[in-house]
PDB file of C-alpha atoms in Angstrom:
ATOM      1  CA  MET P   1     105.543  93.840  78.907  1.00 57.00           C
ATOM      2  CA  SER P   2     102.927  91.773  77.102  1.00 55.00           C
ATOM      3  CA  ASP P   3     100.199  89.676  78.666  1.00 53.00           C
ATOM      4  CA  ILE P   4     102.079  86.414  77.755  1.00 47.00           C
ATOM      5  CA  GLN P   5     105.166  87.677  79.327  1.00 50.00           C
ATOM      6  CA  LYS P   6     103.358  88.670  82.458  1.00 52.00           C
ATOM      7  CA  ARG P   7     101.721  85.242  82.795  1.00 49.00           C
ATOM      8  CA  ALA P   8     105.146  83.539  82.215  1.00 44.00           C
ATOM      9  CA  MET P   9     106.633  85.684  84.978  1.00 49.00           C
ATOM     10  CA  HIS P  10     103.794  84.755  87.264  1.00 50.00           C
ATOM     11  CA  VAL P  11     104.292  80.996  86.561  1.00 43.00           C
ATOM     12  CA  ARG P  12     108.039  81.355  87.317  1.00 46.00           C
ATOM     13  CA  GLN P  13     107.343  83.249  90.541  1.00 50.00           C
ATOM     14  CA  GLN P  14     104.762  80.556  91.741  1.00 51.00           C
ATOM     15  CA  SER P  15     107.199  77.795  90.685  1.00 50.00           C
ATOM     16  CA  ARG P  16     109.969  79.381  92.882  1.00 51.00           C
ATOM     17  CA  ARG P  17     107.532  79.583  95.795  1.00 54.00           C
ATOM     18  CA  LYS P  18     106.678  75.867  95.389  1.00 56.00           C
ATOM     19  CA  PHE P  19     110.436  74.968  95.044  1.00 52.00           C
ATOM     20  CA  LEU P  20     111.415  76.816  98.296  1.00 56.00           C
ATOM     21  CA  LYS P  21     108.534  75.382 100.073  1.00 52.00           C
ATOM     22  CA  GLY P  22     109.592  71.891  98.965  1.00 52.00           C
ATOM     23  CA  LEU P  23     113.075  72.361  99.989  1.00 53.00           C
ATOM     24  CA  ALA P  24     112.224  73.854 103.414  1.00 53.00           C
ATOM     25  CA  THR P  25     109.856  70.973 103.868  1.00 46.00           C
ATOM     26  CA  GLY P  26     112.549  68.375 103.366  1.00 48.00           C
ATOM     27  CA  VAL P  27     115.137  70.161 105.347  1.00 50.00           C
ATOM     28  CA  GLY P  28     112.873  71.105 108.133  1.00 49.00           C
ATOM     29  CA  PHE P  29     111.522  67.527 108.394  1.00 42.00           C
ATOM     30  CA  LEU P  30     115.001  66.156 108.944  1.00 42.00           C
ATOM     31  CA  LEU P  31     115.891  68.939 111.428  1.00 48.00           C
ATOM     32  CA  LEU P  32     112.808  68.950 113.705  1.00 46.00           C
ATOM     33  CA  PRO P  33     113.309  67.338 117.096  1.00 49.00           C
ATOM     34  CA  GLY P  34     111.620  64.078 117.132  1.00 42.00           C
ATOM     35  CA  ARG P  35     109.892  65.101 113.830  1.00 40.00           C
ATOM     36  CA  ASP P  36     106.692  66.028 115.644  1.00 42.00           C
ATOM     37  CA  ALA P  37     105.999  69.564 114.432  1.00 47.00           C
ATOM     38  CA  SER P  38     102.393  70.689 115.402  1.00 52.00           C
ATOM     39  CA  ALA P  39      99.759  70.677 112.733  1.00 52.00           C
ATOM     40  CA  SER P  40      99.396  74.532 112.956  1.00 61.00           C
ATOM     41  CA  VAL P  41     103.009  75.074 112.053  1.00 65.00           C
ATOM     42  CA  TRP P  42     102.635  73.141 108.861  1.00 65.00           C
ATOM     43  CA  GLU P  43      99.216  74.665 108.210  1.00 71.00           C
ATOM     44  CA  GLU P  44     100.833  78.078 108.452  1.00 72.00           C
ATOM     45  CA  PHE P  45     103.701  77.223 106.279  1.00 67.00           C
ATOM     46  CA  PHE P  46     101.624  75.840 103.400  1.00 71.00           C
ATOM     47  CA  GLN P  47      98.994  78.670 103.726  1.00 78.00           C
ATOM     48  CA  LYS P  48      98.009  80.102 100.364  1.00 82.00           C
ATOM     49  CA  HIS P  49      98.676  83.652  99.401  1.00 87.00           C
ATOM     50  CA  PHE P  50      96.355  85.922 101.393  1.00 90.00           C
ATOM     51  CA  ARG P  51      94.708  87.349  98.218  1.00 89.00           C
ATOM     52  CA  GLU P  52      93.902  83.858  97.034  1.00 89.00           C
ATOM     53  CA  LEU P  53      92.173  82.687 100.286  1.00 90.00           C
ATOM     54  CA  SER P  54      88.368  82.221 100.168  1.00 92.00           C
ATOM     55  CA  ARG P  55      86.234  83.897 102.753  1.00 93.00           C
ATOM     56  CA  ASP P  56      85.958  80.611 104.754  1.00 94.00           C
ATOM     57  CA  GLU P  57      89.652  80.028 104.390  1.00 93.00           C
ATOM     58  CA  VAL P  58      90.302  83.551 105.773  1.00 95.00           C
ATOM     59  CA  LYS P  59      88.041  82.913 108.693  1.00 95.00           C
ATOM     60  CA  SER P  60      89.963  79.659 109.530  1.00 94.00           C
ATOM     61  CA  VAL P  61      93.414  81.360 109.244  1.00 94.00           C
ATOM     62  CA  ILE P  62      92.362  84.282 111.483  1.00 96.00           C
ATOM     63  CA  ALA P  63      90.841  81.910 114.093  1.00 96.00           C
ATOM     64  CA  ARG P  64      94.086  79.991 114.118  1.00 94.00           C
ATOM     65  CA  LEU P  65      96.233  83.053 114.512  1.00 95.00           C
ATOM     66  CA  GLU P  66      94.014  84.714 117.320  1.00 96.00           C
ATOM     67  CA  LYS P  67      94.132  81.421 119.239  1.00 95.00           C
ATOM     68  CA  GLU P  68      97.871  81.144 118.917  1.00 93.00           C
ATOM     69  CA  TYR P  69      98.588  84.736 119.726  1.00 94.00           C
ATOM     70  CA  SER P  70      96.165  84.769 122.735  1.00 95.00           C
ATOM     71  CA  ARG P  71      97.815  81.658 124.121  1.00 94.00           C
ATOM     72  CA  GLN P  72     101.329  83.058 123.456  1.00 92.00           C
ATOM     73  CA  TYR P  73     100.616  86.475 125.217  1.00 94.00           C
ATOM     74  CA  GLY P  74      98.180  85.433 127.868  1.00 95.00           C
ATOM     75  CA  LYS P  75      95.501  87.951 126.571  1.00 95.00           C
ATOM     76  CA  GLN P  76      92.766  88.028 124.150  1.00 97.00           C
ATOM     77  CA  VAL P  77      94.251  89.076 120.753  1.00 97.00           C
ATOM     78  CA  THR P  78      92.157  90.124 117.726  1.00 98.00           C
ATOM     79  CA  VAL P  79      93.271  89.902 114.130  1.00 98.00           C
ATOM     80  CA  LYS P  80      91.325  91.949 111.668  1.00 97.00           C
ATOM     81  CA  THR P  81      91.245  91.752 107.854  1.00 97.00           C
ATOM     82  CA  THR P  82      89.610  95.158 107.227  1.00 97.00           C
ATOM     83  CA  PRO P  83      89.749  95.849 103.547  1.00 96.00           C
ATOM     84  CA  PRO P  84      90.429  99.314 101.911  1.00 97.00           C
ATOM     85  CA  ILE P  85      87.737 101.851 102.286  1.00 95.00           C
ATOM     86  CA  GLU P  86      86.234 102.617  98.896  1.00 95.00           C
ATOM     87  CA  GLY P  87      87.077 106.192  97.747  1.00 95.00           C
ATOM     88  CA  VAL P  88      90.054 106.605  99.997  1.00 96.00           C
ATOM     89  CA  LEU P  89      93.663 107.263  99.097  1.00 97.00           C
ATOM     90  CA  TYR P  90      95.724 107.846 102.160  1.00 97.00           C
ATOM     91  CA  GLY P  91      98.384 110.558 102.263  1.00 97.00           C
ATOM     92  CA  TYR P  92     100.688 111.780 104.939  1.00 98.00           C
ATOM     93  CA  GLY P  93     102.238 115.224 105.526  1.00 98.00           C
ATOM     94  CA  LEU P  94     104.949 116.263 107.760  1.00 98.00           C
ATOM     95  CA  ASP P  95     105.810 119.878 108.673  1.00 97.00           C
ATOM     96  CA  LEU P  96     109.611 120.226 108.759  1.00 96.00           C
ATOM     97  CA  SER P  97     109.291 123.832 110.222  1.00 95.00           C
ATOM     98  CA  ARG P  98     107.491 122.333 113.352  1.00 96.00           C
ATOM     99  CA  CYS P  99     109.371 118.931 113.909  1.00 98.00           C
ATOM    100  CA  ILE P 100     111.462 119.176 117.066  1.00 98.00           C
ATOM    101  CA  GLY P 101     113.146 115.795 116.752  1.00 98.00           C
ATOM    102  CA  CYS P 102     111.823 114.379 120.071  1.00 97.00           C
ATOM    103  CA  ARG P 103     111.216 110.885 118.599  1.00 98.00           C
ATOM    104  CA  ARG P 104     107.931 110.490 120.339  1.00 98.00           C
ATOM    105  CA  CYS P 105     106.544 109.373 117.050  1.00 98.00           C
ATOM    106  CA  VAL P 106     109.080 106.501 116.866  1.00 98.00           C
ATOM    107  CA  TYR P 107     108.104 105.047 120.182  1.00 97.00           C
ATOM    108  CA  ALA P 108     104.345 105.567 119.721  1.00 98.00           C
ATOM    109  CA  CYS P 109     104.700 103.526 116.541  1.00 98.00           C
ATOM    110  CA  VAL P 110     106.700 100.839 118.374  1.00 97.00           C
ATOM    111  CA  LYS P 111     104.017 100.508 120.951  1.00 97.00           C
ATOM    112  CA  GLU P 112     101.086 100.442 118.566  1.00 98.00           C
ATOM    113  CA  ASN P 113     102.590  98.074 115.897  1.00 97.00           C
ATOM    114  CA  ASN P 114     104.225  95.519 118.066  1.00 96.00           C
ATOM    115  CA  GLN P 115     107.838  95.963 116.967  1.00 95.00           C
ATOM    116  CA  SER P 116     110.552  93.953 118.574  1.00 93.00           C
ATOM    117  CA  ARG P 117     112.007  95.467 121.749  1.00 91.00           C
ATOM    118  CA  SER P 118     114.986  93.099 121.761  1.00 88.00           C
ATOM    119  CA  PRO P 119     116.505  93.639 119.320  1.00 89.00           C
ATOM    120  CA  GLN P 120     114.904  96.945 118.744  1.00 92.00           C
ATOM    121  CA  ILE P 121     113.118  97.657 115.425  1.00 95.00           C
ATOM    122  CA  HIS P 122     112.050 101.134 114.517  1.00 97.00           C
ATOM    123  CA  TRP P 123     109.820 101.723 111.402  1.00 98.00           C
ATOM    124  CA  ILE P 124     110.511 105.494 111.805  1.00 98.00           C
ATOM    125  CA  ARG P 125     114.069 107.008 111.650  1.00 97.00           C
ATOM    126  CA  VAL P 126     114.403 110.647 112.572  1.00 98.00           C
ATOM    127  CA  LEU P 127     117.368 112.527 110.886  1.00 97.00           C
ATOM    128  CA  GLU P 128     118.988 115.596 112.367  1.00 97.00           C
ATOM    129  CA  LEU P 129     120.209 118.007 109.610  1.00 96.00           C
ATOM    130  CA  ASP P 130     122.067 121.173 109.453  1.00 95.00           C
ATOM    131  CA  LYS P 131     119.794 124.160 108.661  1.00 93.00           C
ATOM    132  CA  GLU P 132     122.571 125.816 106.551  1.00 92.00           C
ATOM    133  CA  LYS P 133     123.047 122.540 104.469  1.00 91.00           C
ATOM    134  CA  GLY P 134     119.181 121.820 104.019  1.00 88.00           C
ATOM    135  CA  VAL P 135     118.076 118.331 103.200  1.00 88.00           C
ATOM    136  CA  ASP P 136     121.624 116.952 102.528  1.00 87.00           C
ATOM    137  CA  LEU P 137     121.765 113.241 103.565  1.00 86.00           C
ATOM    138  CA  SER P 138     125.523 113.184 103.604  1.00 86.00           C
ATOM    139  CA  HIS P 139     125.452 115.250 106.747  1.00 88.00           C
ATOM    140  CA  ALA P 140     122.400 113.509 108.332  1.00 94.00           C
ATOM    141  CA  GLU P 141     122.796 112.188 111.896  1.00 95.00           C
ATOM    142  CA  HIS P 142     120.604 109.203 112.908  1.00 92.00           C
ATOM    143  CA  TYR P 143     121.907 108.692 116.329  1.00 94.00           C
ATOM    144  CA  TYR P 144     121.793 112.224 117.812  1.00 96.00           C
ATOM    145  CA  ASN P 145     121.401 112.321 121.597  1.00 94.00           C
ATOM    146  CA  PRO P 146     121.559 115.931 123.036  1.00 92.00           C
ATOM    147  CA  VAL P 147     120.265 116.856 126.450  1.00 92.00           C
ATOM    148  CA  GLU P 148     117.545 118.826 124.754  1.00 94.00           C
ATOM    149  CA  VAL P 149     115.892 119.070 121.358  1.00 96.00           C
ATOM    150  CA  PRO P 150     115.641 120.887 119.079  1.00 96.00           C
ATOM    151  CA  GLN P 151     119.350 121.780 118.830  1.00 95.00           C
ATOM    152  CA  LYS P 152     120.159 125.292 117.638  1.00 95.00           C
ATOM    153  CA  GLY P 153     120.991 125.322 113.938  1.00 95.00           C
ATOM    154  CA  HIS P 154     119.392 122.069 113.234  1.00 96.00           C
ATOM    155  CA  PHE P 155     116.125 120.617 111.839  1.00 96.00           C
ATOM    156  CA  TYR P 156     114.652 117.231 111.958  1.00 97.00           C
ATOM    157  CA  MET P 157     113.274 115.011 109.180  1.00 98.00           C
ATOM    158  CA  PRO P 158     111.408 111.679 110.138  1.00 98.00           C
ATOM    159  CA  VAL P 159     111.680 109.027 107.470  1.00 98.00           C
ATOM    160  CA  GLN P 160     109.395 105.945 107.238  1.00 98.00           C
ATOM    161  CA  CYS P 161     107.705 104.021 104.418  1.00 98.00           C
ATOM    162  CA  GLN P 162     106.642 106.528 101.694  1.00 98.00           C
ATOM    163  CA  GLN P 163     103.819 104.378 100.563  1.00 98.00           C
ATOM    164  CA  CYS P 164     104.915 104.941  96.881  1.00 98.00           C
ATOM    165  CA  GLU P 165     102.463 104.918  94.100  1.00 98.00           C
ATOM    166  CA  LYS P 166     105.160 103.017  92.103  1.00 98.00           C
ATOM    167  CA  PRO P 167     106.869 101.063  94.844  1.00 98.00           C
ATOM    168  CA  PRO P 168     110.146  99.452  93.635  1.00 98.00           C
ATOM    169  CA  CYS P 169     109.893  97.001  96.594  1.00 98.00           C
ATOM    170  CA  THR P 170     106.857  95.165  95.284  1.00 98.00           C
ATOM    171  CA  LYS P 171     108.376  94.718  91.789  1.00 97.00           C
ATOM    172  CA  VAL P 172     111.320  92.826  93.087  1.00 98.00           C
ATOM    173  CA  CYS P 173     109.573  90.383  95.328  1.00 97.00           C
ATOM    174  CA  PRO P 174     109.962  86.951  93.851  1.00 96.00           C
ATOM    175  CA  VAL P 175     106.966  85.503  95.565  1.00 94.00           C
ATOM    176  CA  GLN P 176     104.515  88.467  95.489  1.00 95.00           C
ATOM    177  CA  ALA P 177     104.508  88.747  99.268  1.00 96.00           C
ATOM    178  CA  THR P 178     104.185  92.462  99.146  1.00 98.00           C
ATOM    179  CA  TRP P 179     101.807  94.700  97.201  1.00 98.00           C
ATOM    180  CA  LYS P 180     100.045  98.007  97.053  1.00 98.00           C
ATOM    181  CA  GLU P 181      96.445  98.075  98.168  1.00 98.00           C
ATOM    182  CA  ASN P 182      93.662 100.217  96.664  1.00 97.00           C
ATOM    183  CA  ASP P 183      93.986 102.857  99.503  1.00 97.00           C
ATOM    184  CA  GLY P 184      97.610 103.257  98.600  1.00 98.00           C
ATOM    185  CA  ILE P 185      99.117 101.279 101.567  1.00 98.00           C
ATOM    186  CA  VAL P 186     101.862  98.927 100.682  1.00 98.00           C
ATOM    187  CA  VAL P 187     101.390  95.756 102.740  1.00 98.00           C
ATOM    188  CA  VAL P 188     103.295  92.508 103.378  1.00 97.00           C
ATOM    189  CA  ASP P 189     101.857  88.977 103.853  1.00 96.00           C
ATOM    190  CA  TYR P 190     104.230  87.683 106.675  1.00 94.00           C
ATOM    191  CA  ASN P 191     103.054  84.130 106.159  1.00 92.00           C
ATOM    192  CA  TRP P 192     104.116  84.384 102.510  1.00 92.00           C
ATOM    193  CA  CYS P 193     107.423  86.242 102.854  1.00 95.00           C
ATOM    194  CA  ILE P 194     110.499  84.133 102.396  1.00 94.00           C
ATOM    195  CA  GLY P 195     112.936  86.717 103.876  1.00 95.00           C
ATOM    196  CA  CYS P 196     115.134  87.087 100.691  1.00 96.00           C
ATOM    197  CA  ARG P 197     115.349  90.988 101.512  1.00 97.00           C
ATOM    198  CA  TYR P 198     115.177  91.908  97.825  1.00 98.00           C
ATOM    199  CA  CYS P 199     112.619  94.450  98.802  1.00 98.00           C
ATOM    200  CA  MET P 200     114.992  96.002 101.387  1.00 98.00           C
ATOM    201  CA  ALA P 201     117.640  96.461  98.689  1.00 98.00           C
ATOM    202  CA  ALA P 202     115.117  97.961  96.328  1.00 98.00           C
ATOM    203  CA  CYS P 203     113.605 100.539  98.883  1.00 98.00           C
ATOM    204  CA  PRO P 204     115.460 103.741  98.476  1.00 97.00           C
ATOM    205  CA  TYR P 205     114.234 105.062 101.789  1.00 97.00           C
ATOM    206  CA  GLY P 206     115.576 102.303 104.159  1.00 96.00           C
ATOM    207  CA  ALA P 207     111.923 101.647 105.276  1.00 98.00           C
ATOM    208  CA  ARG P 208     111.902  97.994 105.429  1.00 98.00           C
ATOM    209  CA  HIS P 209     113.262  95.989 108.351  1.00 97.00           C
ATOM    210  CA  PHE P 210     114.391  92.385 108.824  1.00 96.00           C
ATOM    211  CA  ASN P 211     113.564  90.176 111.765  1.00 93.00           C
ATOM    212  CA  TRP P 212     116.880  88.384 112.468  1.00 89.00           C
ATOM    213  CA  THR P 213     115.582  86.614 115.709  1.00 83.00           C
ATOM    214  CA  LYS P 214     112.298  85.871 117.229  1.00 78.00           C
ATOM    215  CA  PRO P 215     111.087  89.356 118.118  1.00 73.00           C
ATOM    216  CA  GLY P 216     111.345  90.328 121.828  1.00 80.00           C
ATOM    217  CA  LEU P 217     107.901  91.600 122.551  1.00 89.00           C
ATOM    218  CA  PRO P 218     106.899  91.592 126.233  1.00 90.00           C
ATOM    219  CA  ALA P 219     103.327  90.183 126.743  1.00 92.00           C
ATOM    220  CA  LYS P 220     102.371  93.082 128.928  1.00 93.00           C
ATOM    221  CA  GLU P 221     103.331  95.548 126.046  1.00 94.00           C
ATOM    222  CA  MET P 222     101.562  93.625 123.324  1.00 95.00           C
ATOM    223  CA  ASN P 223      98.853  95.601 121.492  1.00 97.00           C
ATOM    224  CA  GLN P 224      96.006  93.222 121.272  1.00 96.00           C
ATOM    225  CA  ASN P 225      94.236  95.089 118.395  1.00 97.00           C
ATOM    226  CA  THR P 226      95.930  93.896 115.245  1.00 98.00           C
ATOM    227  CA  HIS P 227      95.572  93.476 111.579  1.00 98.00           C
ATOM    228  CA  TYR P 228      96.680  90.518 109.410  1.00 97.00           C
ATOM    229  CA  LEU P 229      98.634  92.770 107.005  1.00 97.00           C
ATOM    230  CA  GLY P 230      99.757  95.117 109.727  1.00 96.00           C
ATOM    231  CA  ASN P 231     100.758  95.092 113.312  1.00 97.00           C
ATOM    232  CA  ARG P 232     100.184  91.362 114.236  1.00 96.00           C
ATOM    233  CA  PRO P 233     103.287  89.693 115.684  1.00 94.00           C
ATOM    234  CA  ARG P 234     105.770  88.940 112.992  1.00 93.00           C
ATOM    235  CA  PRO P 235     107.875  85.647 112.806  1.00 90.00           C
ATOM    236  CA  LYS P 236     111.518  85.394 112.681  1.00 92.00           C
ATOM    237  CA  GLY P 237     113.080  85.676 109.157  1.00 94.00           C
ATOM    238  CA  VAL P 238     110.504  88.108 107.488  1.00 96.00           C
ATOM    239  CA  VAL P 239     110.622  91.788 106.422  1.00 97.00           C
ATOM    240  CA  GLU P 240     108.257  94.267 107.947  1.00 97.00           C
ATOM    241  CA  LYS P 241     107.271  97.968 107.559  1.00 98.00           C
ATOM    242  CA  CYS P 242     105.051 100.839 108.265  1.00 98.00           C
ATOM    243  CA  THR P 243     101.423 100.410 107.142  1.00 98.00           C
ATOM    244  CA  PHE P 244     100.077 103.851 108.192  1.00 98.00           C
ATOM    245  CA  CYS P 245      98.702 101.932 111.160  1.00 98.00           C
ATOM    246  CA  ILE P 246      96.280  99.964 108.963  1.00 97.00           C
ATOM    247  CA  GLN P 247      94.565  98.588 112.026  1.00 97.00           C
ATOM    248  CA  ARG P 248      93.466 102.005 112.928  1.00 97.00           C
ATOM    249  CA  THR P 249      93.071 103.981 109.778  1.00 97.00           C
ATOM    250  CA  ARG P 250      90.740 101.485 108.026  1.00 97.00           C
ATOM    251  CA  GLU P 251      88.265 101.614 110.961  1.00 92.00           C
ATOM    252  CA  GLN P 252      84.944 103.416 110.402  1.00 84.00           C
ATOM    253  CA  PRO P 253      85.062 106.184 111.516  1.00 81.00           C
ATOM    254  CA  GLY P 254      88.783 106.217 110.762  1.00 81.00           C
ATOM    255  CA  ARG P 255      91.487 106.859 113.392  1.00 92.00           C
ATOM    256  CA  TYR P 256      94.878 108.655 112.963  1.00 97.00           C
ATOM    257  CA  PRO P 257      98.095 106.642 112.853  1.00 98.00           C
ATOM    258  CA  ALA P 258      99.773 106.512 116.328  1.00 98.00           C
ATOM    259  CA  CYS P 259     102.744 108.624 115.301  1.00 98.00           C
ATOM    260  CA  GLU P 260     100.351 111.425 114.236  1.00 98.00           C
ATOM    261  CA  GLU P 261      98.567 111.415 117.540  1.00 97.00           C
ATOM    262  CA  ALA P 262     101.838 111.347 119.497  1.00 98.00           C
ATOM    263  CA  CYS P 263     103.396 114.424 117.955  1.00 98.00           C
ATOM    264  CA  PRO P 264     103.509 117.113 120.625  1.00 98.00           C
ATOM    265  CA  VAL P 265     103.853 120.005 118.170  1.00 97.00           C
ATOM    266  CA  GLY P 266     101.298 119.022 115.440  1.00 96.00           C
ATOM    267  CA  ALA P 267     103.888 118.412 112.726  1.00 97.00           C
ATOM    268  CA  ARG P 268     102.206 115.364 111.391  1.00 98.00           C
ATOM    269  CA  LYS P 269      99.078 115.333 109.140  1.00 97.00           C
ATOM    270  CA  PHE P 270      97.048 112.423 107.762  1.00 97.00           C
ATOM    271  CA  GLY P 271      94.062 112.252 105.454  1.00 96.00           C
ATOM    272  CA  ASN P 272      92.305 111.160 102.288  1.00 96.00           C
ATOM    273  CA  LEU P 273      93.990 112.594  99.171  1.00 97.00           C
ATOM    274  CA  LEU P 274      90.708 112.103  97.143  1.00 97.00           C
ATOM    275  CA  ASP P 275      88.681 114.268  99.388  1.00 96.00           C
ATOM    276  CA  PRO P 276      88.961 117.933  98.356  1.00 95.00           C
ATOM    277  CA  GLU P 277      87.982 119.066 101.837  1.00 94.00           C
ATOM    278  CA  SER P 278      90.624 117.151 103.699  1.00 94.00           C
ATOM    279  CA  GLU P 279      93.588 118.604 105.510  1.00 93.00           C
ATOM    280  CA  MET P 280      96.029 116.719 103.187  1.00 95.00           C
ATOM    281  CA  ARG P 281      94.535 118.261 100.109  1.00 95.00           C
ATOM    282  CA  TYR P 282      94.646 121.716 101.655  1.00 94.00           C
ATOM    283  CA  LEU P 283      98.372 121.609 102.588  1.00 94.00           C
ATOM    284  CA  ILE P 284      99.368 120.090  99.218  1.00 94.00           C
ATOM    285  CA  GLU P 285      97.509 122.956  97.346  1.00 94.00           C
ATOM    286  CA  ASN P 286      98.594 125.752  99.710  1.00 94.00           C
ATOM    287  CA  LYS P 287     102.023 124.931 101.247  1.00 94.00           C
ATOM    288  CA  ARG P 288     105.523 124.549  99.978  1.00 93.00           C
ATOM    289  CA  VAL P 289     105.561 120.717  99.444  1.00 95.00           C
ATOM    290  CA  PHE P 290     108.177 118.265  98.296  1.00 95.00           C
ATOM    291  CA  VAL P 291     108.566 114.493  98.303  1.00 96.00           C
ATOM    292  CA  PHE P 292     111.730 112.647  99.190  1.00 96.00           C
ATOM    293  CA  LYS P 293     114.082 111.596  96.365  1.00 96.00           C
ATOM    294  CA  GLU P 294     111.532 112.818  93.790  1.00 95.00           C
ATOM    295  CA  ASP P 295     114.065 112.056  90.967  1.00 96.00           C
ATOM    296  CA  LEU P 296     113.464 108.407  91.458  1.00 97.00           C
ATOM    297  CA  ASN P 297     109.814 108.745  90.376  1.00 97.00           C
ATOM    298  CA  THR P 298     108.493 106.380  92.907  1.00 98.00           C
ATOM    299  CA  GLN P 299     105.738 108.973  93.577  1.00 98.00           C
ATOM    300  CA  PRO P 300     105.593 108.855  97.363  1.00 98.00           C
ATOM    301  CA  LYS P 301     102.237 109.665  99.221  1.00 98.00           C
ATOM    302  CA  PHE P 302     104.265 110.941 102.095  1.00 98.00           C
ATOM    303  CA  TYR P 303     104.736 114.776 101.643  1.00 98.00           C
ATOM    304  CA  TYR P 304     107.066 117.123 103.471  1.00 97.00           C
ATOM    305  CA  PHE P 305     106.150 120.679 103.669  1.00 96.00           C
ATOM    306  CA  TYR P 306     107.065 124.077 105.324  1.00 92.00           C
ATOM    307  CA  ALA P 307     104.103 125.734 107.052  1.00 83.00           C
ATOM    308  CA  THR P 308     106.027 129.050 107.418  1.00 71.00           C
TER     309      THR P 308
END
């Protein structure tokens, strides 16, 4: 695609955004009770794209969000905008020979990342598979519920956002609300997302999730440590996803994602793919490694492997 074509596409995308905003403004103005919407609602609605905000504008947006969330949940909430760490490209590893299908990673993720409890939204799905059939999705069971795990003759394969190097989800977004950051994490600007769900249709891993209603997040369970592009409370009508716990992993010194820390058998690994001394580089170079749906050439940075 030529530079001219790229610029033309950008113009069309921005025009679409302006059109949708204008349409929503007119309809919303007519439907609002008493037409007395608060200034913060409109300020949020007309906010510029996160990557276009100046430093002062970012401070203003974060101050507004922290004030709103703190009032809503009755506790002091922080919203970080920590940028990617230079020289870091995150990768995730999962040992299929160790995973026991306990789903502790699922609920650790929910607790850390402020997913809705009612209705429930899980960024991680754990598949139960037959050992004799291998990774055959036609026989995968999402809703297994035995008395004990692991079940004899089965193995377990957690699936979440694969943080693709060539993410198809970002290509189809008509308003550029989702993109890949320099550290490899694919993020979403929830204030910019229009909820069209094109990204959900494009994702071959089922890793994106739509908020159909105002998320049910009990105030006492709300994680106060949030990131603008990660685990801050999401509004109704947007798409959300795993971000490798961006609010944790971009800290200095970096922390592990909540799912990695919660795994009771050490099946999950996380680290910097650019560091030759990292655990991730070791397992990629020394274990039997594969990526999910490799034939699609999305180039995931989520690696499945067998330690034995």
